[in-house]
Coordinates of N, CA and C in Angstrom, one line a residue:
X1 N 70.8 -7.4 89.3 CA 70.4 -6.7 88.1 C 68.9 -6.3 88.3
X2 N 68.7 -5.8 87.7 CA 67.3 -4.4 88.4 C 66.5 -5.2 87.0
X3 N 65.2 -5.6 87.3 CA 63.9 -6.0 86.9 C 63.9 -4.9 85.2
X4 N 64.2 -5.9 84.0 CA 63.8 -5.2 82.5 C 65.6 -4.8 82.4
X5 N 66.0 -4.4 83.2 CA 67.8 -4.1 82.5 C 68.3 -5.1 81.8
X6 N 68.7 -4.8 80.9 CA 69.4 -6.1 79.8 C 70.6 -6.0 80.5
X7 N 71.6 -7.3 79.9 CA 72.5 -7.9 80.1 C 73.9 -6.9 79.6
X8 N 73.2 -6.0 78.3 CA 74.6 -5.6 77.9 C 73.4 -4.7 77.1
X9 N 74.1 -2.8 77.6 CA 73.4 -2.0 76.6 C 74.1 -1.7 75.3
X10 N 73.9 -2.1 74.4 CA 75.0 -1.3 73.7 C 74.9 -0.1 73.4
X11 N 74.2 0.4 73.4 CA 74.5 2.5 73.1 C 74.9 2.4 74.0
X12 N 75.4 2.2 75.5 CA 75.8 2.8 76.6 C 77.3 2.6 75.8
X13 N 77.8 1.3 75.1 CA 79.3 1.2 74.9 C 79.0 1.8 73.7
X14 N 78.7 2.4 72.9 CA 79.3 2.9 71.5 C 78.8 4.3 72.0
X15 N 78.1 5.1 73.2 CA 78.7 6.4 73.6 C 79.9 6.6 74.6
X16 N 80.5 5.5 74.7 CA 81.7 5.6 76.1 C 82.7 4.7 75.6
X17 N 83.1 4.9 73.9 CA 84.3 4.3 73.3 C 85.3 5.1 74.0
X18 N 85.1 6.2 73.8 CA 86.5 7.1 74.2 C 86.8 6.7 75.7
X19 N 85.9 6.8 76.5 CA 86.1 6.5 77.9 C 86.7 5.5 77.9
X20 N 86.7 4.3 77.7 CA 87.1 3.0 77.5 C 87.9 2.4 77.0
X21 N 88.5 3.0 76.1 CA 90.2 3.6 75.3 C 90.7 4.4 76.5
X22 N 90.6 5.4 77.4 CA 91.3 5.9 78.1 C 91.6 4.9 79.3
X23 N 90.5 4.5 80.2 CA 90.4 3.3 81.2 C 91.7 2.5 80.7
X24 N 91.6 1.7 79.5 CA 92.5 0.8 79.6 C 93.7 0.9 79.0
X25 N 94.1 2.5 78.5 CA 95.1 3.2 78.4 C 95.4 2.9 80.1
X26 N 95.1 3.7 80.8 CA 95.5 3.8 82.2 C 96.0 2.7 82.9
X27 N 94.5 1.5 82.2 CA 94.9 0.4 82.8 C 96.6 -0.3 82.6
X28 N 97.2 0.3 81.4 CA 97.8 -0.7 80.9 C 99.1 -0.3 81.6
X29 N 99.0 1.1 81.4 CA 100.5 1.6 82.0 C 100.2 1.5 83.8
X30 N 99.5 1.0 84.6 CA 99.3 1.1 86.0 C 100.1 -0.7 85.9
X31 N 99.7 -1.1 85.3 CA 99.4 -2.8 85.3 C 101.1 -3.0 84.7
X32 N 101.4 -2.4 83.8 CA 102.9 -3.2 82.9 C 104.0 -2.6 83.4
X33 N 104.3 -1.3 83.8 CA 105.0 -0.4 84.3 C 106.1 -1.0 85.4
X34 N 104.8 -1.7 86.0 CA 105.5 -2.5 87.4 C 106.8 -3.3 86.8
X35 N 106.0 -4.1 86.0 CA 106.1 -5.6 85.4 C 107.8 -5.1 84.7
X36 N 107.9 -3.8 84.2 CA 109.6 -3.6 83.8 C 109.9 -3.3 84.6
X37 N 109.4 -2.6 86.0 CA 110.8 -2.1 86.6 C 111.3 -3.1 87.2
X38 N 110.1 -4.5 87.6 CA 110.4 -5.5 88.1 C 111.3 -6.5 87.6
X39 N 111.1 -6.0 86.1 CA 112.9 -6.9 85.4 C 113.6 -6.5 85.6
X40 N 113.8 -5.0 86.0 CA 115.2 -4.3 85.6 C 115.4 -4.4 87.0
X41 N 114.7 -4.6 88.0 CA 115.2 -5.6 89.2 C 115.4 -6.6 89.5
X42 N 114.8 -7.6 88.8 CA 115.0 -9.6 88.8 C 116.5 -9.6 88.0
X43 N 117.2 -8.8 86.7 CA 118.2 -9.5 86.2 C 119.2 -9.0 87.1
X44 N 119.8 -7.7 88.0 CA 121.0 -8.0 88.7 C 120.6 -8.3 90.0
X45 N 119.2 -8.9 90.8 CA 119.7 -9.7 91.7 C 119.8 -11.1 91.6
X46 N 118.9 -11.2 90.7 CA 118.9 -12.8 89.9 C 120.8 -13.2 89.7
X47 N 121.4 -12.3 89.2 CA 122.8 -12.5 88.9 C 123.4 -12.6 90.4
X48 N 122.8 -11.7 91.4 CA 123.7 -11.5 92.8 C 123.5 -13.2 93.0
X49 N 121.6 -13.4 92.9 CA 121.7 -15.0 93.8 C 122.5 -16.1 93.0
X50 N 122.6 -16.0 91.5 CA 122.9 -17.0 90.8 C 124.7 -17.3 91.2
X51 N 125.4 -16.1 91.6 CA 127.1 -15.8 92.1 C 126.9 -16.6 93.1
X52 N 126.0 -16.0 94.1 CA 126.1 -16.9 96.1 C 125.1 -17.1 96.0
X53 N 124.9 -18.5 95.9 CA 123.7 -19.1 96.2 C 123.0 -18.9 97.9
X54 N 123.8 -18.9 98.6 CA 123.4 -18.3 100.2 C 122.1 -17.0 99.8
X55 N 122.3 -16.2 98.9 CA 121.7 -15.3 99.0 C 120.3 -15.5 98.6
X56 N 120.0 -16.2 97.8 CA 118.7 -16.5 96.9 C 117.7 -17.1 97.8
X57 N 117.7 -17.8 98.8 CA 116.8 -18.3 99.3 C 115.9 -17.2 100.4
X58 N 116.9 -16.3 101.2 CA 116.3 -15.6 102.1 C 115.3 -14.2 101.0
X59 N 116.2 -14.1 100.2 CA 115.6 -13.2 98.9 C 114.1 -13.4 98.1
X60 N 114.2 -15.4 98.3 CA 112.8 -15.7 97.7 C 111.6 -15.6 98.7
X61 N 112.9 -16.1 100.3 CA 111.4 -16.3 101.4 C 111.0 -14.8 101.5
X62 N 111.2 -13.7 101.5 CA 111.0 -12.5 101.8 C 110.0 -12.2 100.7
X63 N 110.2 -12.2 99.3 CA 109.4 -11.7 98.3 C 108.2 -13.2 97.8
X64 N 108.4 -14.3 98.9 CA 107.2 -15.3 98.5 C 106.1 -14.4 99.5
X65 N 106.5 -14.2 100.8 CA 105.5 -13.6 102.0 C 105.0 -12.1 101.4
X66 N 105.6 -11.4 100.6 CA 105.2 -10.0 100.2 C 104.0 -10.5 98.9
X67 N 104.4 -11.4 98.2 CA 103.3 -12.1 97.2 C 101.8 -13.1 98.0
X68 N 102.4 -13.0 99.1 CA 101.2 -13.7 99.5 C 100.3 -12.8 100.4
X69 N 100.8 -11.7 100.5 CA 99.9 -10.5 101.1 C 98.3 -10.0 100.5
X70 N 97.4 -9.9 100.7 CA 96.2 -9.4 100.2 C 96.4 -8.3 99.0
X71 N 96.5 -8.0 98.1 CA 96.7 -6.4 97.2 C 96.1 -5.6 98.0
X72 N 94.7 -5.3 98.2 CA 94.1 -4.4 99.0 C 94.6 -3.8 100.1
X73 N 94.7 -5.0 100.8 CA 95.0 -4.4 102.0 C 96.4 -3.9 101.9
X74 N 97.4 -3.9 101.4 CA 99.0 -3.5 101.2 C 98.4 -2.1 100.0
X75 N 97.6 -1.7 99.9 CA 96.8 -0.6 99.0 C 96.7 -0.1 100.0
X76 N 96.1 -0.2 101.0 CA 95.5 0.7 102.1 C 96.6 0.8 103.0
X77 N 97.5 0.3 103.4 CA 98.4 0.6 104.2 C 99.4 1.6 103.4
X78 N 99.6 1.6 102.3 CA 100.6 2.4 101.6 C 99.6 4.2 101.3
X79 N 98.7 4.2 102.1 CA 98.3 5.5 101.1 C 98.1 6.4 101.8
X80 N 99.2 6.6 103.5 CA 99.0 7.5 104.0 C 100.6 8.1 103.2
X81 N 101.6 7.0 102.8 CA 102.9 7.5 102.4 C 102.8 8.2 100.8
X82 N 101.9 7.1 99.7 CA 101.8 7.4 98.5 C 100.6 8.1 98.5
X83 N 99.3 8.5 99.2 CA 98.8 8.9 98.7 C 97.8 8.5 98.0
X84 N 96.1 9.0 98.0 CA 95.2 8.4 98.1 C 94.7 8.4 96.3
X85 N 94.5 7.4 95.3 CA 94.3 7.5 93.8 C 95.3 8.2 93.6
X86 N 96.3 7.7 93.9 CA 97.7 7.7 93.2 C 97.9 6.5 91.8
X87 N 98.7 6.8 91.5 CA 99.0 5.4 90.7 C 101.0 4.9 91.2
X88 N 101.3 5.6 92.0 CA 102.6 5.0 92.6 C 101.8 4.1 94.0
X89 N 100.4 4.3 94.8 CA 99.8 3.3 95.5 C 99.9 1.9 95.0
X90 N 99.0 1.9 93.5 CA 98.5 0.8 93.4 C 100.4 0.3 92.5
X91 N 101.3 0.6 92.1 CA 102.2 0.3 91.4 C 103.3 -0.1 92.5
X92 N 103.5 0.3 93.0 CA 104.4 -0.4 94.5 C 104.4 -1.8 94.7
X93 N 103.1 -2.2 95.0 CA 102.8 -3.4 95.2 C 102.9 -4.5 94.2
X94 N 102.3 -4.2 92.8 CA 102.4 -4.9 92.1 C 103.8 -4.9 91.3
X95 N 104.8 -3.8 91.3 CA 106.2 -4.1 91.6 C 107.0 -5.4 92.0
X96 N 106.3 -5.2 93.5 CA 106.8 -6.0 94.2 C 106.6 -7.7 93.9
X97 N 104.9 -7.8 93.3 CA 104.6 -8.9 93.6 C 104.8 -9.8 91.9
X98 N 105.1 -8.9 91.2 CA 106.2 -9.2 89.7 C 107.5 -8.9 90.1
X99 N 108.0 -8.6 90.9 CA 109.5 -9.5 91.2 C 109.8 -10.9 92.1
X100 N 108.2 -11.0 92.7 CA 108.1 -12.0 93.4 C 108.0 -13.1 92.2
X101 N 107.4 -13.0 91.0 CA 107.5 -13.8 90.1 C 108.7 -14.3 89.1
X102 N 109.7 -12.6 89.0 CA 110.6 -12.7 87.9 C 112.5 -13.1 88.4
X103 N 112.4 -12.9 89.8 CA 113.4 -13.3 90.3 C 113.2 -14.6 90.2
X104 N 112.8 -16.0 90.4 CA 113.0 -17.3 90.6 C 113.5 -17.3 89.0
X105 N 112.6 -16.4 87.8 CA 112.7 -17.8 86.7 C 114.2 -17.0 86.2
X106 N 114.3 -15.5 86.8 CA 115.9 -15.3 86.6 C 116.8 -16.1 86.9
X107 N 117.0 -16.7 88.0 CA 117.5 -17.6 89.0 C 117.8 -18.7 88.2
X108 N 116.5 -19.3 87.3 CA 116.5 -20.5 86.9 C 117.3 -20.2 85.7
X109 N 116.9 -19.3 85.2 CA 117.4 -18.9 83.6 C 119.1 -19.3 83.6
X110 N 120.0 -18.3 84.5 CA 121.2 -18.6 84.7 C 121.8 -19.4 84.9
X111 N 120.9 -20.5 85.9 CA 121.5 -21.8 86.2 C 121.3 -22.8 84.8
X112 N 120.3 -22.6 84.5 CA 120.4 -23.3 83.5 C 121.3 -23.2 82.2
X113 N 122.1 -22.0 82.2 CA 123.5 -21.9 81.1 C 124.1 -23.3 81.4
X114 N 124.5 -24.1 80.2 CA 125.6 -25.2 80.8 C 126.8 -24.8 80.7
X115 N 127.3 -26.1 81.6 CA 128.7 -25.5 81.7 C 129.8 -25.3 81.2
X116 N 129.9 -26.5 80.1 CA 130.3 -26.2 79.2 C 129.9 -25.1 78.0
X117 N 129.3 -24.5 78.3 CA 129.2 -23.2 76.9 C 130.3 -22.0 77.9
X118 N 129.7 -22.0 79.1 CA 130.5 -21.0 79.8 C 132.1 -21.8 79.9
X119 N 132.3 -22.3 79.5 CA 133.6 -22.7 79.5 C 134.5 -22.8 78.1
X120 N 133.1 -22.3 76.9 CA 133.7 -22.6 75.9 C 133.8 -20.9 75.2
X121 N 132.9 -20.2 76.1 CA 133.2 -18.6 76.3 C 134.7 -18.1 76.8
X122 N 134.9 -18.3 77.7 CA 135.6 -18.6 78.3 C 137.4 -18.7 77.4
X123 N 137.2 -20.0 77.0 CA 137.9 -20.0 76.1 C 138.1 -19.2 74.3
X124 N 137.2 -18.5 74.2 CA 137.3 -18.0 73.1 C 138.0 -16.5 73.6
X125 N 138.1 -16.1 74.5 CA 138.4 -14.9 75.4 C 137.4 -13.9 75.6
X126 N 136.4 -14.4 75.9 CA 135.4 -13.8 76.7 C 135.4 -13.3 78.3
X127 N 135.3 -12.3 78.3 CA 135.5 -11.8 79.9 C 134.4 -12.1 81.0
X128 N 133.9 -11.8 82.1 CA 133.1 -12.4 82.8 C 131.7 -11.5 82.1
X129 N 132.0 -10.1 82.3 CA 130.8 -9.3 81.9 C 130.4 -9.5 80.5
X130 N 131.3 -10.1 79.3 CA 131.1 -9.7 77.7 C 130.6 -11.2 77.8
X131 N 130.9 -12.7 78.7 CA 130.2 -13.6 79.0 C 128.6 -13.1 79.0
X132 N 129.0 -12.5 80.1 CA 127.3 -12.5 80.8 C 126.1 -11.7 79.6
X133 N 126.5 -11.1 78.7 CA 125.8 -10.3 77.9 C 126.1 -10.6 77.0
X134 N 126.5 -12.0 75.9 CA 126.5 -12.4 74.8 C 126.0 -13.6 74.9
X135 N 126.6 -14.4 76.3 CA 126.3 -15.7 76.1 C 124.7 -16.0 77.3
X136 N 125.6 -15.6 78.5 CA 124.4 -16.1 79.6 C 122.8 -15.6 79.5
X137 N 122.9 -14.0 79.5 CA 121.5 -13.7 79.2 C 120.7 -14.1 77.9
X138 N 121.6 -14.1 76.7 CA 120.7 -14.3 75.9 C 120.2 -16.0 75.9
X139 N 121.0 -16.6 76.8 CA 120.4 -18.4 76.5 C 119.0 -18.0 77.7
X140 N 119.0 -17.1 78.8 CA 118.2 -17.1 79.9 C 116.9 -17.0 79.4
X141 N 117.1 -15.9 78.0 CA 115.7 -15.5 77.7 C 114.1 -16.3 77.7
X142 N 114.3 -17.5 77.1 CA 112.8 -18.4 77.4 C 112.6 -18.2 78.9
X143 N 113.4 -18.6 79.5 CA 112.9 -18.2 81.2 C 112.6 -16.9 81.4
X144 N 112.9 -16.1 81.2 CA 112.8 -14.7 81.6 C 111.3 -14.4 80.8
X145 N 111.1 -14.4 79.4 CA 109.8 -14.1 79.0 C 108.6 -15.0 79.8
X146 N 108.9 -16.4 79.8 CA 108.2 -17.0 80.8 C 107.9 -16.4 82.1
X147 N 108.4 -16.3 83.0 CA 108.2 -15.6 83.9 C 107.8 -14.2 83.6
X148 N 108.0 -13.4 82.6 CA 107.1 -12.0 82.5 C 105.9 -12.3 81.8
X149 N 105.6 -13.6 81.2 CA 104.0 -13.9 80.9 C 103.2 -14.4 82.4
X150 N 103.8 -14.7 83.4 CA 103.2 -15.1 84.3 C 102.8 -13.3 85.0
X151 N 104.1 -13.1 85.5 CA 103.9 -12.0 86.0 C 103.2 -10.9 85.5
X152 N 102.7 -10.5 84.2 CA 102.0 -9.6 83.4 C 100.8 -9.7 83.6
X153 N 100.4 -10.9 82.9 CA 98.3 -11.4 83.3 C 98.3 -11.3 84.7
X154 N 99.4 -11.4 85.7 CA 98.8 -11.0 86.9 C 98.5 -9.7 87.6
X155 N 99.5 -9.0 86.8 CA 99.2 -7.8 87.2 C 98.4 -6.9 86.5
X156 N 97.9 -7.6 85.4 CA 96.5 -6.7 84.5 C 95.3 -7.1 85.6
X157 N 95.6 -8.2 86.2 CA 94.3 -8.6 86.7 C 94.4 -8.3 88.0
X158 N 95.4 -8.4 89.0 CA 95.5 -7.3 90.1 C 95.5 -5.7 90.5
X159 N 95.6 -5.6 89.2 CA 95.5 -3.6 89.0 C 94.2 -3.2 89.4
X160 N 93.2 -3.9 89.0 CA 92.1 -3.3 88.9 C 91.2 -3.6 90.0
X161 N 92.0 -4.1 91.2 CA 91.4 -4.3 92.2 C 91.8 -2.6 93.2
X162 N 92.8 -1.9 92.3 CA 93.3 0.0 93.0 C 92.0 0.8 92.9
X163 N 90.9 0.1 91.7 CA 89.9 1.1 91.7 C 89.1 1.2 93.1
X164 N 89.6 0.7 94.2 CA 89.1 0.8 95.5 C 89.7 1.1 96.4
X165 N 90.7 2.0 95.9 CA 91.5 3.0 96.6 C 91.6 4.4 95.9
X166 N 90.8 4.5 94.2 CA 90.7 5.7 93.7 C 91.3 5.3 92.4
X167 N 92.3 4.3 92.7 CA 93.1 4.2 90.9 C 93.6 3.0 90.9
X168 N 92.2 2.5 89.1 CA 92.1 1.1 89.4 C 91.9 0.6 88.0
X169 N 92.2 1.8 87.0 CA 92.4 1.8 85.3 C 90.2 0.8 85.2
X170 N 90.4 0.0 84.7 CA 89.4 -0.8 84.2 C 88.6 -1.5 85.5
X171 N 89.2 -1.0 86.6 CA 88.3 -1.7 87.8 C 87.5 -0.5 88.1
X172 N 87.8 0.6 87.5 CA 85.9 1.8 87.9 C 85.3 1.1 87.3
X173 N 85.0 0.4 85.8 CA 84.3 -0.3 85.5 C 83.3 -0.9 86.3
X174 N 84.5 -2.2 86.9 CA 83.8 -3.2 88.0 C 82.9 -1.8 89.1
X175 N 83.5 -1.4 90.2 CA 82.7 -0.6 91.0 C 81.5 0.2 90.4
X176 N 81.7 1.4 89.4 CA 80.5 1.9 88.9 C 79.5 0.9 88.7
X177 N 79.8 -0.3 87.9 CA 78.2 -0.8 87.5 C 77.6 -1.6 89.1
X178 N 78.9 -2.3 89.8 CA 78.4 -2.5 91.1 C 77.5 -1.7 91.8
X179 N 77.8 -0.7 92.1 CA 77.3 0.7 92.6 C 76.2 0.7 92.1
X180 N 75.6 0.7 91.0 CA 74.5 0.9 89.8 C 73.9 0.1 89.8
X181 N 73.9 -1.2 90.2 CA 73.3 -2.3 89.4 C 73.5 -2.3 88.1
X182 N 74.3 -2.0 87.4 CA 74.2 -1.7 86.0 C 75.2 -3.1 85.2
X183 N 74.9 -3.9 84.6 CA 75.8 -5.0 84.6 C 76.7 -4.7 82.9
X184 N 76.7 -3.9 82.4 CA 76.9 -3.5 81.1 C 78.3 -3.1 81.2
X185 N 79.0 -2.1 82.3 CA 80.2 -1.6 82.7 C 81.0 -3.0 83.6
X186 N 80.3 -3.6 83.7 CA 80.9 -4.7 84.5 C 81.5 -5.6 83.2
X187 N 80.9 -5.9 82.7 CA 80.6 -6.8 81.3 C 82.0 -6.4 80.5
X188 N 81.7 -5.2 79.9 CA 82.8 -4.4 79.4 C 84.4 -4.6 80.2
X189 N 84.2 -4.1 81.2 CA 85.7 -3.9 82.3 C 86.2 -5.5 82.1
X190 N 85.6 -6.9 81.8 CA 85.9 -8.1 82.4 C 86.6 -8.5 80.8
X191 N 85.7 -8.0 79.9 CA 86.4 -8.1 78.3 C 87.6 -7.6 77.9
X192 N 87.5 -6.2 78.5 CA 88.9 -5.1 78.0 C 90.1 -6.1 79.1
X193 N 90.0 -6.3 80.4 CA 90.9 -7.1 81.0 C 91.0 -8.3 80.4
X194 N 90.8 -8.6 80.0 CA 90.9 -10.3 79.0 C 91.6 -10.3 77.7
X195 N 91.2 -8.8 77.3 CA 91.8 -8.6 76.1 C 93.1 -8.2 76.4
X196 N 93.0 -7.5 77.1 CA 94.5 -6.8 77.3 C 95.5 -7.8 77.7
X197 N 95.1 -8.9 78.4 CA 96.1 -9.2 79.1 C 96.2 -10.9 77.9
X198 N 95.0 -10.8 77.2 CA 95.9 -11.8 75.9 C 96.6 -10.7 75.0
X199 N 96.8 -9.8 74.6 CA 97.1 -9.0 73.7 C 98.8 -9.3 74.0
X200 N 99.1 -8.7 75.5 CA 100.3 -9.0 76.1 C 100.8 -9.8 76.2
X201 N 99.9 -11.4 76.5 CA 100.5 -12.7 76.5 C 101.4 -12.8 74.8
X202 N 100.3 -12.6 74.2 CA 100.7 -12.7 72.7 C 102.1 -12.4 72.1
X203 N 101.8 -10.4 72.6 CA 103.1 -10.1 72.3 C 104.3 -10.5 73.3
X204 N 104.6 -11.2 73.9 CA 105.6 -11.5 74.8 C 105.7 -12.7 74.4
X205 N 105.2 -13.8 73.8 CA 105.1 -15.0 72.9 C 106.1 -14.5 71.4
X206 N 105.3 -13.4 70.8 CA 106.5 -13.2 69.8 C 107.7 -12.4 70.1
X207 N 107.9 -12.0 70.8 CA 109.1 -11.6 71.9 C 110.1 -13.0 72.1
X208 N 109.8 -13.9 72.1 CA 110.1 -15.1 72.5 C 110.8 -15.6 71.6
X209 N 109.9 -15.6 70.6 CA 109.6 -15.9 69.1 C 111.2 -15.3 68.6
X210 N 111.4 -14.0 68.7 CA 112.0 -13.4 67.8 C 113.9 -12.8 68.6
X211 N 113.6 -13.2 70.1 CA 114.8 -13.2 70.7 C 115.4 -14.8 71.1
X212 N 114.7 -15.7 71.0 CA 115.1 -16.8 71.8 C 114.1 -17.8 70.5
X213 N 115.1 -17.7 68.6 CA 114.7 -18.9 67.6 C 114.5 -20.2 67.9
X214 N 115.9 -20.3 68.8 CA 116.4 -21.6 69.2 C 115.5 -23.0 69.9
X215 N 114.8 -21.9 71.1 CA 114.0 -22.1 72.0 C 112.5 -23.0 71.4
X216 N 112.2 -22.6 70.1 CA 110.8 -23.1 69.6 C 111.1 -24.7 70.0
X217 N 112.1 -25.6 69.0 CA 111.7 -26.7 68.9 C 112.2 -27.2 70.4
X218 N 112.3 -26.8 71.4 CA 112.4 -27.6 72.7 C 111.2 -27.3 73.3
X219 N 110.6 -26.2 73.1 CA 109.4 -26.0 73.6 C 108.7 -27.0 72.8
X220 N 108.4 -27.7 71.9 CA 107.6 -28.8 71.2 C 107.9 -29.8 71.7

């Protein structure tokens, strides 16, 4: 910080509201985007590993090693294919590394149906598929929002490490004021990611709340 710079200007943030509503506009859809396509890929392989269990383990070791990769550097290797401040660069990865999170608690969600309910489906004349979408997924749900509150805060907070490849929503923040010495944009970018990514915890808590009643008093 540069000799007399304050800590936090404020005219700098009440002339760059708009900017800062757009940033974490950007940020939000770079950062959450993933985080659904990555359900709408954890629930049918989650279902494949939950059928053959053979399958689930080579499925986890593959997407544990893809989660344990650097972001950056898996940013820079993707941007001669996607392309440089893209937002399919920085979204690829974090795809990947929220299925790395949402496949296990899918996995767990299913197994955890007991077996007697599926048997008592079963018996009412329920078919395998009208099973699976009345009874199984909806008991999965506490696991499933769980695992999308894990995977979410992670990927608000790994997005914004793209601003160093060109598209990084709330992480120009971080770089401009680095760049600058300026610690006011830094300050700002670390609040709006904190906020955002309780805003989301929250709403996926009443998500929880309002699809899976049942669920409160076991969670207590």
């Amino acid at each position: 910080m540069l000799d007399g710079e304050p800590l936090v200007r404020w005219r700098w943030l009440g002339d760059h509201l708009g900017y800062l509503g757009d940033l974490t506009a950007d940020h939000a859809v770079i950062a959450l985007v993933p985080v659904l396509l990555a359900l709408l890929l954890a629930v049918p392989l989650g279902l494949a590993c939950a059928r053959f269990p053979r399958l689930y383990q080579p499925l986890a070791a593959v997407f544990n090693v893809v989660y344990a990769l650097p972001s950056l550097a898996v940013f820079v290797v993707l941007i001669p294919y996607t392309g440089l401040a893209t937002r399919q660069t920085v979204m690829v990865p974090l795809t990947c590394y929220a299925l790395a999170v949402l496949l296990p608690t899918t996995v767990d969600g299913l197994r955890a149906v007991p077996e007697p309910v599926r048997q008592a489906a079963t018996a009412l004349g329920y078919g395998p598929w009208r099973r699976l979408a009345a009874v199984e997924l909806p008991a999965s749900v506490p696991y499933l929002i769980g695992g999308l509150r894990v995977a979410a805060v992670s990927s608000i907070s790994l997005a914004a490490v793209g601003a160093l490849v060109g598209r990084g929503g709330l992480g120009y923040l971080f770089v401009d004021g680095f760049q600058r010495t300026f610690p006011t944009p830094i300050l700002a970018g670390i609040t709006l990611v904190a906020l955002l990514a309780l805003a989301t915890d929250l709403l996926l808590v009443a998500a929880r709340r309002v699809l899976a009643p049942w669920a409160r008093g076991v969670a207590r």
